[in-house]
C-alpha positions in Angstrom: 174.2 73.4 121.0 177.2 73.4 123.2 180.1 75.0 121.3 183.7 75.6 121.8 186.3 77.8 120.6 189.6 76.3 120.2 192.3 78.9 119.3 195.7 77.1 119.1 198.5 79.3 119.7 201.6 78.4 117.7 205.0 79.4 119.2 206.0 81.5 116.4 203.1 83.7 116.5 202.9 87.1 117.9 200.3 88.1 120.7 198.5 90.3 118.2 198.0 87.5 115.4 196.9 85.1 117.8 194.4 87.8 119.4 193.2 88.5 116.0 192.3 84.9 115.2 190.6 84.8 118.8 188.6 87.9 117.7 187.5 85.9 114.4 186.7 83.1 116.5 184.4 84.7 119.0 182.8 87.0 116.1 182.0 83.8 114.0 180.4 82.0 117.6 178.2 84.9 117.8 177.2 85.1 114.1 176.1 81.6 114.8 174.1 82.4 117.6 176.5 80.9 120.1 177.1 83.6 122.6 178.1 81.5 125.7 180.7 79.5 123.7 183.5 78.1 126.1 187.1 78.9 125.1 190.0 76.4 125.1 193.7 77.4 124.6 195.2 73.8 124.8 194.6 70.5 123.3 194.3 68.9 126.7 191.3 71.1 127.6 189.7 70.6 124.2 189.8 66.9 124.8 188.7 67.0 128.4 186.0 69.3 127.6 184.6 67.2 124.4 185.0 63.9 126.1 183.9 64.8 129.6 181.3 67.4 128.8 179.8 66.6 125.5 180.7 69.6 123.4 179.9 68.4 119.7 181.0 71.5 117.9 184.3 73.3 117.8 185.1 76.6 116.3 188.7 77.1 115.0 190.2 80.0 113.4 191.1 78.3 110.2 192.2 74.9 109.6 195.3 75.8 108.4 196.1 77.6 112.1 195.3 74.1 113.9 197.6 71.5 114.2 196.8 68.5 111.8 196.6 66.2 114.6 193.8 68.4 116.6 191.8 68.3 113.2 192.1 64.2 112.9 191.3 64.0 116.7 188.1 65.8 116.3 187.2 64.0 113.1 187.7 60.7 114.7 185.5 61.4 117.3 182.8 62.8 115.1 182.9 66.5 116.4 181.8 69.2 114.1 184.5 71.8 113.1 183.3 75.1 112.1 186.1 76.9 110.1 185.9 80.6 111.3 187.9 82.0 108.3 185.5 80.1 105.7 182.4 80.8 107.3 183.2 84.7 107.4 184.0 84.7 103.3 180.6 82.6 102.4 178.1 85.1 101.3 175.0 85.0 103.6 
């Protein structure tokens, strides 16, 4: 399974907050067995990798930390979204 980590950086975020979200995404990726997941930090790169490279699974730190237009774009292209925060709190 080709997976992509997308950790959007908001202008108001501190570097520490953003880095913590990246670590959460990386941990979730490893927990899912996706050791070689590619990372994208901007929407244009996310789009290019999904459309041209065929990535069908995207790990985000949480839907609340991801711009709504990105979530809508992923859903409209039938790309599966893995919410790292939600996956980390689920038992098992």
